[in-house]
Amino acid sequence: MRALMRIVAVLTVLWCGYWFVGARVLTSEGRTALDQMQEDGRLGYGAFSIGGFPARFEADLADLSVRDPAAGWAWSVPQVAVHALAYSPNRVIAVLPPEQTLRVAGETFAVTTKDMRASVAFGLSSAVPLTHAEAVSGPLTARSDQGWSLAMDALRLAARQEDGEGFRYRLGAEATALTLAGAPAVMLAKAGLADGPGRVRLDADAVLDRALDRSAAEVPPRMTALKVRSLELDWGRLALRGAGDLRIGADGTPEGTIQLRLANWRDLPPLLVALGVIAEAEAPALTRTMGQLALLSGGAGELSLPLSFTGGWVALGPLPLGPAPRF
């Protein structure tokens, strides 16, 4: 019995030592990384602490803000709680607050969520490579400072490192029961479409020029290719499906084609008019052209069109849409 108690006592001391050493390392390295990003203008925070003894490592961040001035976005929250089980520190779970602020392209969104959580798993090496990441949320609403809003019942995002050559990551995203309010809903109504509910789902592979690991904070990886396995968008009667491959140049410009299939495509021309992509006078000619293409696609009810990215521009079939987005 005494021998057993000695063993328990020794193990307890060793475990306590492990936890306190681990907490000290996390505090030191965590604060160093945060301070470095703060100096670079990419991050701001008010307080940082480590707790959770004896079973977990728990990090609390107050007044956190993350931004990328070059890309034109910023995100801030009043608090984030991040924790990992002490015996599995490479698997991290973050609990996000119900109120967040997102700024994109000069527009600010007040985001409210329910039960938003994220989990990240890292490889057991000094580079700390990302192997899997997932984020889920219950009902979510984003209200713009320009008077419109987007709501959904659920949001799911995921990324997983794929085996094989190169730095390939499988990406997944899905938003369900989407609804719009404000100016976008008015535009949809003008096009004869409802303001929801809608659904978006994406399954894709992204190839990067380097791994997503601890060095990514200093030198962000660049996407070199994107394979869209499946893109699905349902909104009212309009149903879109797509798949294709894009190559991404050094300046972020995509080249390639995503083949789209549109069911109930006749709802598209009035939608493009409502969005200001084409003039109302151009809609009849576009409808006739799309009707002929639909017949060539094998049926009047479904239309197959390429979404083409060439020379920095994007076009939907014969219709130019404008400059291509940068990745």
XYZ file of C-alpha atoms in Angstrom:
327
model
C 0.000 0.000 0.000
C 2.810 2.412 0.903
C 4.549 1.594 -2.366
C 1.359 2.387 -4.285
C 0.987 5.695 -2.456
C 4.606 6.568 -3.246
C 3.996 5.837 -6.917
C 0.849 7.997 -6.893
C 2.730 10.804 -5.135
C 5.606 10.664 -7.622
C 3.210 10.647 -10.593
C 1.301 13.588 -9.099
C 4.494 15.599 -8.682
C 5.593 14.758 -12.227
C 2.184 15.711 -13.635
C 2.141 19.003 -11.730
C 5.648 19.739 -12.969
C 4.621 18.931 -16.533
C 1.583 21.213 -16.318
C 3.426 24.192 -14.828
C 6.321 23.892 -17.266
C 3.862 23.579 -20.157
C 1.848 26.569 -18.946
C 5.011 28.639 -18.625
C 6.136 27.746 -22.154
C 2.682 28.487 -23.580
C 2.550 31.827 -21.783
C 6.004 32.846 -22.995
C 5.678 31.693 -26.603
C 2.052 32.799 -26.855
C 2.800 36.308 -25.626
C 5.854 36.553 -27.901
C 3.800 35.568 -30.958
C 0.960 37.934 -30.037
C 3.335 40.831 -29.437
C 5.090 40.202 -32.753
C 1.806 40.273 -34.678
C 0.766 43.364 -32.734
C 3.973 45.133 -33.763
C 3.301 44.153 -37.383
C -0.160 45.729 -37.173
C -1.981 42.447 -37.792
C -3.375 41.883 -34.312
C -4.374 43.643 -31.128
C -5.291 42.294 -27.711
C -5.966 43.567 -24.217
C -5.029 40.665 -21.943
C -3.648 37.121 -22.215
C -3.520 34.457 -19.511
C -3.089 30.676 -19.135
C -5.012 28.575 -16.602
C -6.877 25.271 -16.389
C -4.744 23.356 -13.846
C -4.583 20.381 -13.600
C -6.455 18.814 -16.520
C -6.356 21.462 -19.249
C -4.416 24.341 -20.685
C -6.861 27.237 -20.988
C -5.920 30.484 -22.723
C -8.106 33.565 -22.335
C -7.729 36.477 -24.746
C -9.552 39.756 -24.131
C -10.329 42.464 -26.700
C -8.893 40.457 -29.580
C -8.740 42.002 -33.056
C -7.208 40.470 -36.182
C -6.740 42.400 -39.416
C -5.142 42.256 -42.844
C -4.902 45.812 -44.216
C -3.685 44.606 -47.619
C -6.713 42.326 -48.065
C -9.074 44.902 -46.556
C -10.640 42.919 -43.709
C -10.680 43.001 -39.915
C -12.342 40.878 -37.199
C -12.726 41.615 -33.507
C -14.296 39.979 -30.452
C -14.469 41.010 -26.803
C -13.095 37.655 -25.633
C -11.966 34.234 -26.858
C -11.482 31.130 -24.718
C -9.057 28.536 -26.116
C -8.358 25.247 -24.366
C -6.659 21.888 -24.877
C -6.535 18.782 -22.730
C -3.201 18.664 -20.931
C -2.452 15.169 -22.268
C -3.302 16.236 -25.860
C -2.048 19.811 -26.298
C -1.971 19.558 -30.096
C -5.789 19.485 -30.273
C -7.218 22.918 -29.531
C -10.824 24.052 -29.084
C -11.911 27.705 -29.208
C -15.217 29.005 -27.871
C -16.247 32.237 -29.588
C -18.506 34.894 -28.051
C -22.058 35.534 -29.315
C -21.177 39.051 -30.509
C -18.438 39.739 -33.069
C -17.508 42.508 -35.499
C -16.346 41.918 -39.072
C -15.165 44.595 -41.500
C -14.817 43.713 -45.195
C -14.191 46.088 -48.114
C -15.100 49.156 -46.067
C -18.352 47.643 -44.771
C -18.824 46.750 -41.100
C -20.976 43.826 -39.956
C -22.291 43.232 -36.456
C -22.315 39.431 -36.199
C -24.407 37.567 -33.639
C -24.010 33.808 -33.248
C -25.144 30.949 -31.056
C -22.785 28.185 -29.921
C -19.965 29.053 -32.327
C -16.949 26.824 -31.760
C -13.778 25.962 -33.621
C -11.338 23.079 -33.269
C -7.819 22.748 -34.663
C -5.432 19.783 -34.698
C -1.685 20.165 -35.243
C 1.043 17.696 -36.135
C 3.562 16.670 -33.485
C 6.641 18.393 -34.888
C 8.551 21.604 -34.244
C 6.893 23.258 -37.270
C 3.427 22.630 -35.725
C 1.681 21.930 -39.072
C -2.082 22.203 -39.313
C -3.675 18.805 -39.965
C -7.370 19.552 -39.434
C -9.576 22.531 -38.607
C -13.328 22.876 -38.195
C -15.738 25.633 -37.191
C -19.468 25.303 -36.543
C -22.176 27.723 -35.518
C -25.855 27.635 -34.766
C -28.114 30.502 -35.877
C -25.990 33.376 -37.188
C -26.918 36.891 -38.316
C -24.652 39.493 -39.925
C -26.050 43.048 -39.946
C -24.334 45.569 -42.195
C -23.844 49.223 -41.283
C -25.306 49.914 -44.743
C -28.751 48.705 -43.726
C -29.011 45.101 -44.868
C -28.508 41.719 -43.212
C -27.819 38.045 -43.880
C -29.047 35.262 -41.601
C -28.613 31.489 -41.548
C -29.635 28.576 -39.347
C -26.248 26.849 -39.370
C -22.714 27.346 -40.648
C -20.029 24.663 -41.035
C -16.449 25.170 -42.224
C -13.672 22.570 -42.411
C -10.127 22.104 -43.718
C -8.001 18.958 -43.710
C -4.456 18.321 -44.882
C -4.439 15.691 -47.616
C -1.830 12.979 -48.002
C 0.451 12.960 -51.021
C 2.788 15.392 -52.726
C 2.548 19.140 -52.234
C 0.615 21.151 -49.713
C -2.953 20.149 -50.537
C -5.907 20.852 -48.245
C -9.468 19.596 -48.576
C -11.935 22.413 -47.900
C -15.614 22.237 -47.041
C -18.240 24.877 -46.305
C -22.007 24.842 -45.901
C -24.588 27.439 -44.869
C -28.250 26.474 -44.528
C -31.556 28.339 -44.364
C -30.053 31.555 -45.715
C -32.266 34.652 -45.742
C -31.660 38.267 -46.757
C -33.187 41.519 -45.554
C -32.849 45.084 -46.783
C -31.575 46.134 -50.224
C -30.566 42.620 -51.427
C -34.047 41.311 -50.603
C -35.562 44.194 -52.591
C -33.348 43.332 -55.579
C -34.382 39.685 -55.379
C -38.039 40.690 -55.236
C -37.577 42.797 -58.391
C -36.148 39.699 -60.063
C -39.151 37.657 -58.978
C -37.141 35.648 -56.453
C -37.880 35.118 -52.783
C -35.580 36.474 -50.055
C -34.891 32.894 -48.950
C -34.394 30.353 -47.644
C -31.283 29.380 -49.552
C -28.391 26.968 -49.189
C -24.715 27.087 -50.185
C -22.293 24.155 -50.112
C -18.670 23.900 -51.302
C -16.302 20.929 -51.538
C -12.870 21.850 -52.902
C -9.125 21.174 -52.844
C -6.687 24.050 -52.362
C -3.000 23.686 -53.203
C -0.607 26.052 -51.407
C 3.029 26.903 -52.040
C 3.984 26.037 -48.452
C 2.500 24.310 -45.432
C 0.097 25.886 -42.972
C 2.339 25.848 -39.921
C 3.852 28.187 -37.354
C 5.736 30.112 -40.067
C 2.460 31.065 -41.787
C 2.026 34.027 -39.431
C 5.232 35.559 -40.808
C 4.967 34.442 -44.448
C 1.348 33.597 -45.369
C 1.069 30.669 -47.806
C -0.087 31.490 -51.326
C -2.722 29.445 -53.140
C -1.442 28.042 -56.435
C -4.432 25.941 -57.535
C -8.068 25.368 -56.624
C -10.079 22.310 -57.612
C -13.818 22.767 -57.103
C -15.168 19.271 -56.628
C -18.713 20.447 -56.019
C -20.389 23.843 -55.706
C -24.084 23.964 -54.847
C -26.335 27.012 -54.542
C -30.090 26.784 -54.085
C -32.199 29.930 -53.858
C -35.924 29.753 -54.436
C -36.470 28.145 -57.835
C -32.910 28.847 -58.955
C -30.524 25.908 -58.506
C -26.849 26.053 -59.442
C -24.249 23.279 -59.537
C -20.609 23.650 -60.493
C -17.210 21.957 -60.731
C -13.876 22.849 -62.283
C -10.204 23.737 -61.870
C -8.388 27.043 -61.446
C -4.693 27.866 -61.528
C -3.657 30.819 -59.399
C -0.840 33.053 -60.643
C 1.835 34.663 -58.499
C -0.247 37.857 -58.348
C -3.342 35.939 -57.189
C -5.116 36.043 -60.566
C -7.077 32.849 -61.384
C -7.041 31.135 -64.778
C -9.366 28.294 -65.692
C -13.000 27.298 -65.931
C -15.745 26.229 -63.566
C -18.547 24.523 -65.447
C -21.943 25.558 -64.092
C -25.345 23.934 -64.482
C -28.412 26.100 -63.871
C -31.892 24.732 -63.268
C -34.760 27.191 -63.853
C -32.234 29.456 -65.569
C -34.956 31.887 -66.726
C -34.765 33.447 -63.266
C -31.156 34.492 -63.956
C -31.585 37.398 -66.460
C -33.982 39.367 -64.218
C -31.638 38.692 -61.301
C -28.692 40.104 -63.273
C -30.790 43.179 -64.085
C -31.681 43.639 -60.413
C -28.001 43.322 -59.458
C -27.012 45.910 -62.078
C -24.838 43.473 -64.033
C -26.795 44.094 -67.255
C -29.265 46.751 -68.411
C -32.969 45.910 -68.512
C -32.970 46.384 -72.295
C -30.339 43.632 -72.635
C -32.352 41.008 -70.736
C -34.546 39.772 -73.657
C -31.539 39.140 -75.921
C -29.709 37.359 -73.106
C -32.784 35.221 -72.409
C -32.971 34.175 -76.077
C -29.261 33.346 -76.156
C -29.513 31.330 -72.952
C -32.540 29.503 -74.344
C -30.565 28.411 -77.390
C -27.665 27.303 -75.180
C -30.084 25.386 -72.961
C -31.347 23.445 -75.978
C -27.754 22.602 -76.873
C -27.255 21.475 -73.257
C -29.899 18.814 -73.740
C -33.054 20.390 -72.348
C -34.917 23.681 -72.108
C -35.144 23.551 -68.308
C -31.425 23.257 -67.550
C -28.548 25.344 -68.849
C -24.838 24.498 -68.831
C -22.444 27.468 -68.935
C -18.720 27.937 -68.288
C -17.605 30.453 -65.683
C -14.329 31.429 -67.346
C -11.356 33.173 -65.746
C -8.998 34.533 -68.421
C -6.497 37.383 -68.447
C -7.718 38.836 -65.181
C -11.384 38.881 -66.239
C -14.342 36.619 -65.553
C -17.239 35.772 -67.859
C -20.365 33.625 -67.570
C -20.706 32.002 -70.964
C -20.863 34.911 -73.454
C -21.576 37.475 -70.708
C -18.594 39.457 -69.304
C -18.923 39.918 -65.541
C -15.898 42.122 -64.828
C -12.456 41.810 -63.204
C -11.634 38.433 -61.667
C -11.212 38.235 -57.891
C -7.713 37.840 -56.465
C -6.833 34.853 -54.282
